[in-house]
Amino acid sequence: SAAWAPASLTVSNCSLAFAQDQFELNVTNDITVDQGGRLGLGRYAAGTNYFLRCGGNLLLTNGGILHVYAGATNDPATNYGALVAVTNTLTIGAGASLYTYAHETNGGTPLIQAGTIALAAAGRINANARGYKMRSGPGAGGSWDVVPYGEGGGGYGGRGGGGEDGPSGSAYGSPTNPIDPGSGAGSYSDRSRCGGNGGGSVRLEAAGTVTLDGTIEANGAIGFNGLAASGSGGGIHIRC
């Protein structure tokens, strides 16, 4: 594994990504992502664990974006595929965004920990369509290879919608610890983008307070052209 341990980090008007497997970014003091800066940890549907540790405050502001990609984990229901740990305050300001990506086949999810968390009005945490891919997940919708629009929708807390011919996805997950990502819909074999992805997972843990004035979303994706089956919504779990 690789690591970098700067005293502080500011990402402004540029993009900076750390995608090597099991990469550890250990910042002693503050991290600031602003003026349209983009900071990325991990890479899509690849690797195992990724780590970002901040010994001070982590501030996303003025259009700053943090992308956190989970790697695969040996137990998606209890472990994590990426960890962001902030000693003091994680702030997502107005116009700033945190995107969390589950592993699309393994189901590993990012875990966000901080002393306190503040999501400002017009700030957002977004895991839309960032869960299991189509045909994947414990609640994957049934596929149908005769006509393109007969697939089943992804399930999660309840069964997915039944397709004209493909069965609905099964229910799964915990009502008290909803950290699993959503499952993908079924798909027609000749149209690889037919079914929608499931929603991802937003996992927030704070030792102190969590202030939410912005938007948190983990919606499933709509199927191809709005005619095919959609993925299930993902999980949002906040603990403080």
mmCIF file of C-alpha atoms in Angstrom:
data_model
loop_
_atom_site.group_PDB
_atom_site.id
_atom_site.type_symbol
_atom_site.label_atom_id
_atom_site.label_comp_id
_atom_site.label_asym_id
_atom_site.label_seq_id
_atom_site.Cartn_x
_atom_site.Cartn_y
_atom_site.Cartn_z
ATOM 1 C CA SER A 1 0.000 0.000 0.000
ATOM 2 C CA ALA A 2 0.994 3.640 -0.487
ATOM 3 C CA ALA A 3 0.607 6.624 1.830
ATOM 4 C CA TRP A 4 1.103 10.377 1.971
ATOM 5 C CA ALA A 5 1.194 12.427 5.171
ATOM 6 C CA PRO A 6 1.271 16.201 4.552
ATOM 7 C CA ALA A 7 0.861 18.728 7.379
ATOM 8 C CA SER A 8 -2.182 20.248 5.651
ATOM 9 C CA LEU A 9 -3.901 20.058 2.271
ATOM 10 C CA THR A 10 -5.774 22.594 0.127
ATOM 11 C CA VAL A 11 -7.339 21.632 -3.210
ATOM 12 C CA SER A 12 -8.504 24.684 -5.153
ATOM 13 C CA ASN A 13 -9.287 25.122 -8.862
ATOM 14 C CA CYS A 14 -7.889 21.690 -9.652
ATOM 15 C CA SER A 15 -8.492 17.965 -9.246
ATOM 16 C CA LEU A 16 -6.441 15.634 -7.056
ATOM 17 C CA ALA A 17 -7.111 11.889 -6.773
ATOM 18 C CA PHE A 18 -5.526 9.022 -4.857
ATOM 19 C CA ALA A 19 -6.531 5.763 -6.513
ATOM 20 C CA GLN A 20 -3.829 3.253 -5.595
ATOM 21 C CA ASP A 21 -5.130 0.166 -3.808
ATOM 22 C CA GLN A 22 -5.234 0.592 0.001
ATOM 23 C CA PHE A 23 -3.950 4.164 -0.274
ATOM 24 C CA GLU A 24 -3.744 6.103 3.005
ATOM 25 C CA LEU A 25 -3.933 9.903 3.032
ATOM 26 C CA ASN A 26 -2.995 11.069 6.542
ATOM 27 C CA VAL A 27 -3.204 14.863 6.958
ATOM 28 C CA THR A 28 -1.983 16.203 10.310
ATOM 29 C CA ASN A 29 -4.043 19.393 10.342
ATOM 30 C CA ASP A 30 -6.812 20.777 8.087
ATOM 31 C CA ILE A 31 -8.055 19.790 4.632
ATOM 32 C CA THR A 32 -9.825 22.417 2.514
ATOM 33 C CA VAL A 33 -11.452 21.776 -0.857
ATOM 34 C CA ASP A 34 -12.778 24.975 -2.392
ATOM 35 C CA GLN A 35 -13.159 27.121 -5.524
ATOM 36 C CA GLY A 36 -14.381 24.172 -7.562
ATOM 37 C CA GLY A 37 -11.595 21.881 -6.379
ATOM 38 C CA ARG A 38 -12.106 18.113 -6.525
ATOM 39 C CA LEU A 39 -10.519 15.592 -4.206
ATOM 40 C CA GLY A 40 -10.895 11.876 -4.893
ATOM 41 C CA LEU A 41 -10.155 8.836 -2.752
ATOM 42 C CA GLY A 42 -10.157 5.369 -4.334
ATOM 43 C CA ARG A 43 -11.362 4.302 -7.758
ATOM 44 C CA TYR A 44 -14.603 2.956 -9.113
ATOM 45 C CA ALA A 45 -15.332 -0.729 -8.415
ATOM 46 C CA ALA A 46 -11.687 -1.608 -7.803
ATOM 47 C CA GLY A 47 -9.259 -2.337 -4.990
ATOM 48 C CA THR A 48 -9.938 -3.016 -1.334
ATOM 49 C CA ASN A 49 -9.770 -0.419 1.442
ATOM 50 C CA TYR A 50 -8.932 3.289 1.099
ATOM 51 C CA PHE A 51 -8.269 5.688 3.986
ATOM 52 C CA LEU A 52 -8.404 9.454 4.478
ATOM 53 C CA ARG A 53 -7.526 10.673 7.973
ATOM 54 C CA CYS A 54 -7.644 14.356 8.893
ATOM 55 C CA GLY A 55 -6.272 15.497 12.254
ATOM 56 C CA GLY A 56 -8.029 18.877 12.118
ATOM 57 C CA ASN A 57 -11.084 20.062 10.160
ATOM 58 C CA LEU A 58 -12.218 18.988 6.709
ATOM 59 C CA LEU A 59 -13.956 21.820 4.852
ATOM 60 C CA LEU A 60 -15.743 21.523 1.506
ATOM 61 C CA THR A 61 -16.833 24.965 0.319
ATOM 62 C CA ASN A 62 -17.390 27.178 -2.735
ATOM 63 C CA GLY A 63 -18.195 24.301 -5.061
ATOM 64 C CA GLY A 64 -15.595 21.950 -3.586
ATOM 65 C CA ILE A 65 -16.250 18.231 -4.094
ATOM 66 C CA LEU A 66 -15.009 15.105 -2.337
ATOM 67 C CA HIS A 67 -15.463 11.749 -4.117
ATOM 68 C CA VAL A 68 -15.066 8.642 -1.925
ATOM 69 C CA TYR A 69 -14.994 5.245 -3.663
ATOM 70 C CA ALA A 70 -15.297 2.064 -1.628
ATOM 71 C CA GLY A 71 -13.205 -0.966 -2.409
ATOM 72 C CA ALA A 72 -14.280 -4.548 -1.861
ATOM 73 C CA THR A 73 -14.604 -5.815 1.711
ATOM 74 C CA ASN A 74 -14.989 -9.292 3.180
ATOM 75 C CA ASP A 75 -18.274 -8.377 4.915
ATOM 76 C CA PRO A 76 -20.239 -5.486 3.347
ATOM 77 C CA ALA A 77 -22.937 -5.735 6.033
ATOM 78 C CA THR A 78 -20.576 -4.778 8.880
ATOM 79 C CA ASN A 79 -17.289 -3.458 7.478
ATOM 80 C CA TYR A 80 -16.362 -0.636 5.126
ATOM 81 C CA GLY A 81 -14.564 -0.340 1.821
ATOM 82 C CA ALA A 82 -13.282 3.188 2.460
ATOM 83 C CA LEU A 83 -12.846 5.278 5.605
ATOM 84 C CA VAL A 84 -12.850 9.058 6.018
ATOM 85 C CA ALA A 85 -11.969 9.957 9.617
ATOM 86 C CA VAL A 86 -11.945 13.621 10.718
ATOM 87 C CA THR A 87 -10.805 14.465 14.241
ATOM 88 C CA ASN A 88 -12.674 17.760 14.513
ATOM 89 C CA THR A 89 -15.424 18.991 12.160
ATOM 90 C CA LEU A 90 -16.474 17.872 8.706
ATOM 91 C CA THR A 91 -18.234 20.808 7.030
ATOM 92 C CA ILE A 92 -20.021 20.601 3.694
ATOM 93 C CA GLY A 93 -20.818 24.175 2.823
ATOM 94 C CA ALA A 94 -23.344 25.725 0.450
ATOM 95 C CA GLY A 95 -22.676 24.581 -3.102
ATOM 96 C CA ALA A 96 -20.244 21.873 -1.976
ATOM 97 C CA SER A 97 -20.766 18.128 -2.337
ATOM 98 C CA LEU A 98 -19.689 14.801 -0.920
ATOM 99 C CA TYR A 99 -20.235 11.822 -3.249
ATOM 100 C CA THR A 100 -20.067 8.296 -1.824
ATOM 101 C CA TYR A 101 -19.686 5.271 -4.114
ATOM 102 C CA ALA A 102 -20.365 1.699 -3.045
ATOM 103 C CA HIS A 103 -18.501 -1.143 -4.759
ATOM 104 C CA GLU A 104 -20.819 -2.088 -7.618
ATOM 105 C CA THR A 105 -20.534 -5.884 -7.228
ATOM 106 C CA ASN A 106 -19.142 -6.493 -3.720
ATOM 107 C CA GLY A 107 -21.303 -3.948 -1.879
ATOM 108 C CA GLY A 108 -18.493 -2.396 0.175
ATOM 109 C CA THR A 109 -19.409 1.124 1.307
ATOM 110 C CA PRO A 110 -17.615 4.268 2.504
ATOM 111 C CA LEU A 111 -17.785 5.155 6.208
ATOM 112 C CA ILE A 112 -17.554 8.836 7.197
ATOM 113 C CA GLN A 113 -16.518 9.559 10.800
ATOM 114 C CA ALA A 114 -15.959 12.950 12.453
ATOM 115 C CA GLY A 115 -16.032 14.753 15.758
ATOM 116 C CA THR A 116 -18.950 16.810 14.471
ATOM 117 C CA ILE A 117 -20.622 17.035 11.071
ATOM 118 C CA ALA A 118 -22.265 20.110 9.542
ATOM 119 C CA LEU A 119 -24.162 20.003 6.244
ATOM 120 C CA ALA A 120 -25.138 23.530 5.244
ATOM 121 C CA ALA A 121 -28.221 24.559 3.298
ATOM 122 C CA ALA A 122 -27.491 23.997 -0.417
ATOM 123 C CA GLY A 123 -24.767 21.532 0.539
ATOM 124 C CA ARG A 124 -25.309 17.920 -0.406
ATOM 125 C CA ILE A 125 -24.268 14.350 0.211
ATOM 126 C CA ASN A 126 -25.107 12.317 -2.861
ATOM 127 C CA ALA A 127 -25.089 8.544 -3.394
ATOM 128 C CA ASN A 128 -27.659 8.437 -6.205
ATOM 129 C CA ALA A 129 -27.157 5.424 -8.506
ATOM 130 C CA ARG A 130 -23.885 4.639 -6.725
ATOM 131 C CA GLY A 131 -24.825 1.215 -5.378
ATOM 132 C CA TYR A 132 -24.896 -2.245 -6.948
ATOM 133 C CA LYS A 133 -24.919 -2.234 -10.729
ATOM 134 C CA MET A 134 -27.717 -3.789 -12.786
ATOM 135 C CA ARG A 135 -28.221 -7.520 -12.186
ATOM 136 C CA SER A 136 -26.164 -7.257 -8.981
ATOM 137 C CA GLY A 137 -26.841 -7.183 -5.265
ATOM 138 C CA PRO A 138 -28.807 -9.342 -2.825
ATOM 139 C CA GLY A 139 -32.029 -7.765 -4.076
ATOM 140 C CA ALA A 140 -31.241 -7.721 -7.796
ATOM 141 C CA GLY A 141 -34.303 -7.698 -10.017
ATOM 142 C CA GLY A 142 -34.988 -10.658 -12.278
ATOM 143 C CA SER A 143 -33.859 -10.415 -15.890
ATOM 144 C CA TRP A 144 -35.791 -11.314 -19.017
ATOM 145 C CA ASP A 145 -34.064 -12.061 -22.303
ATOM 146 C CA VAL A 146 -37.059 -12.275 -24.646
ATOM 147 C CA VAL A 147 -38.257 -8.674 -24.701
ATOM 148 C CA PRO A 148 -36.322 -5.645 -23.494
ATOM 149 C CA TYR A 149 -38.812 -4.261 -20.981
ATOM 150 C CA GLY A 150 -39.923 -7.169 -18.802
ATOM 151 C CA GLU A 151 -37.337 -6.988 -15.995
ATOM 152 C CA GLY A 152 -37.918 -6.798 -12.255
ATOM 153 C CA GLY A 153 -36.968 -3.803 -10.131
ATOM 154 C CA GLY A 154 -34.333 -3.965 -7.423
ATOM 155 C CA GLY A 155 -35.417 -4.678 -3.847
ATOM 156 C CA TYR A 156 -34.049 -3.483 -0.509
ATOM 157 C CA GLY A 157 -36.177 -2.823 2.586
ATOM 158 C CA GLY A 158 -39.068 -4.358 0.648
ATOM 159 C CA ARG A 159 -39.398 -6.261 -2.585
ATOM 160 C CA GLY A 160 -38.780 -4.442 -5.824
ATOM 161 C CA GLY A 161 -41.422 -3.861 -8.424
ATOM 162 C CA GLY A 162 -42.371 -6.913 -10.448
ATOM 163 C CA GLY A 163 -41.608 -6.811 -14.142
ATOM 164 C CA GLU A 164 -43.898 -8.030 -16.870
ATOM 165 C CA ASP A 165 -41.859 -11.215 -16.976
ATOM 166 C CA GLY A 166 -38.851 -10.866 -14.661
ATOM 167 C CA PRO A 167 -39.433 -11.359 -10.893
ATOM 168 C CA SER A 168 -39.058 -8.529 -8.430
ATOM 169 C CA GLY A 169 -35.888 -8.217 -6.365
ATOM 170 C CA SER A 170 -35.866 -9.674 -2.842
ATOM 171 C CA ALA A 171 -35.985 -7.651 0.371
ATOM 172 C CA TYR A 172 -32.809 -7.472 2.477
ATOM 173 C CA GLY A 173 -30.959 -5.165 4.851
ATOM 174 C CA SER A 174 -31.440 -4.024 8.444
ATOM 175 C CA PRO A 175 -34.148 -1.550 9.530
ATOM 176 C CA THR A 176 -31.966 -0.405 12.447
ATOM 177 C CA ASN A 177 -28.591 -0.364 10.661
ATOM 178 C CA PRO A 178 -29.340 0.449 7.011
ATOM 179 C CA ILE A 179 -25.818 0.596 5.615
ATOM 180 C CA ASP A 180 -26.218 -1.661 2.565
ATOM 181 C CA PRO A 181 -26.337 -0.113 -0.893
ATOM 182 C CA GLY A 182 -29.349 -0.614 -3.100
ATOM 183 C CA SER A 183 -29.535 -3.404 -5.683
ATOM 184 C CA GLY A 184 -29.637 -3.109 -9.440
ATOM 185 C CA ALA A 185 -32.634 -3.927 -11.589
ATOM 186 C CA GLY A 186 -32.835 -6.831 -13.987
ATOM 187 C CA SER A 187 -31.577 -6.274 -17.498
ATOM 188 C CA TYR A 188 -32.292 -7.458 -21.013
ATOM 189 C CA SER A 189 -29.240 -9.313 -22.356
ATOM 190 C CA ASP A 190 -28.970 -7.386 -25.617
ATOM 191 C CA ARG A 191 -29.172 -3.993 -23.914
ATOM 192 C CA SER A 192 -26.425 -3.821 -21.345
ATOM 193 C CA ARG A 193 -27.667 -0.504 -19.953
ATOM 194 C CA CYS A 194 -31.287 -1.507 -19.625
ATOM 195 C CA GLY A 195 -31.760 -1.834 -15.858
ATOM 196 C CA GLY A 196 -30.936 0.929 -13.383
ATOM 197 C CA ASN A 197 -28.220 0.800 -10.717
ATOM 198 C CA GLY A 198 -29.147 0.762 -7.068
ATOM 199 C CA GLY A 199 -28.624 3.762 -4.825
ATOM 200 C CA GLY A 200 -25.435 3.889 -2.795
ATOM 201 C CA SER A 201 -24.892 4.165 0.943
ATOM 202 C CA VAL A 202 -24.418 7.229 3.143
ATOM 203 C CA ARG A 203 -22.879 6.291 6.504
ATOM 204 C CA LEU A 204 -22.213 9.172 8.906
ATOM 205 C CA GLU A 205 -20.872 8.749 12.437
ATOM 206 C CA ALA A 206 -20.107 11.655 14.775
ATOM 207 C CA ALA A 207 -18.792 11.670 18.316
ATOM 208 C CA GLY A 208 -20.687 14.938 18.852
ATOM 209 C CA THR A 209 -23.465 16.622 16.899
ATOM 210 C CA VAL A 210 -24.672 16.254 13.324
ATOM 211 C CA THR A 211 -26.326 19.353 11.844
ATOM 212 C CA LEU A 212 -28.271 18.738 8.638
ATOM 213 C CA ASP A 213 -29.581 21.706 6.687
ATOM 214 C CA GLY A 214 -28.707 20.424 3.214
ATOM 215 C CA THR A 215 -29.680 17.403 1.146
ATOM 216 C CA ILE A 216 -28.776 13.716 1.514
ATOM 217 C CA GLU A 217 -29.816 11.362 -1.290
ATOM 218 C CA ALA A 218 -29.288 7.687 -2.156
ATOM 219 C CA ASN A 219 -31.859 7.105 -4.902
ATOM 220 C CA GLY A 220 -31.792 4.209 -7.343
ATOM 221 C CA ALA A 221 -31.354 4.904 -11.042
ATOM 222 C CA ILE A 222 -34.273 4.886 -13.462
ATOM 223 C CA GLY A 223 -34.100 2.202 -16.155
ATOM 224 C CA PHE A 224 -33.206 2.801 -19.781
ATOM 225 C CA ASN A 225 -35.306 5.615 -21.275
ATOM 226 C CA GLY A 226 -37.612 5.415 -18.269
ATOM 227 C CA LEU A 227 -39.137 2.221 -19.680
ATOM 228 C CA ALA A 228 -36.961 -0.486 -18.125
ATOM 229 C CA ALA A 229 -36.843 -1.446 -14.440
ATOM 230 C CA SER A 230 -35.158 0.781 -11.874
ATOM 231 C CA GLY A 231 -32.683 -0.007 -9.126
ATOM 232 C CA SER A 232 -33.687 0.202 -5.485
ATOM 233 C CA GLY A 233 -32.860 3.129 -3.248
ATOM 234 C CA GLY A 234 -29.807 2.763 -1.054
ATOM 235 C CA GLY A 235 -29.187 3.214 2.659
ATOM 236 C CA ILE A 236 -28.731 6.314 4.820
ATOM 237 C CA HIS A 237 -27.459 5.743 8.350
ATOM 238 C CA ILE A 238 -26.548 8.594 10.713
ATOM 239 C CA ARG A 239 -25.210 7.975 14.205
ATOM 240 C CA CYS A 240 -24.207 10.588 16.755
#
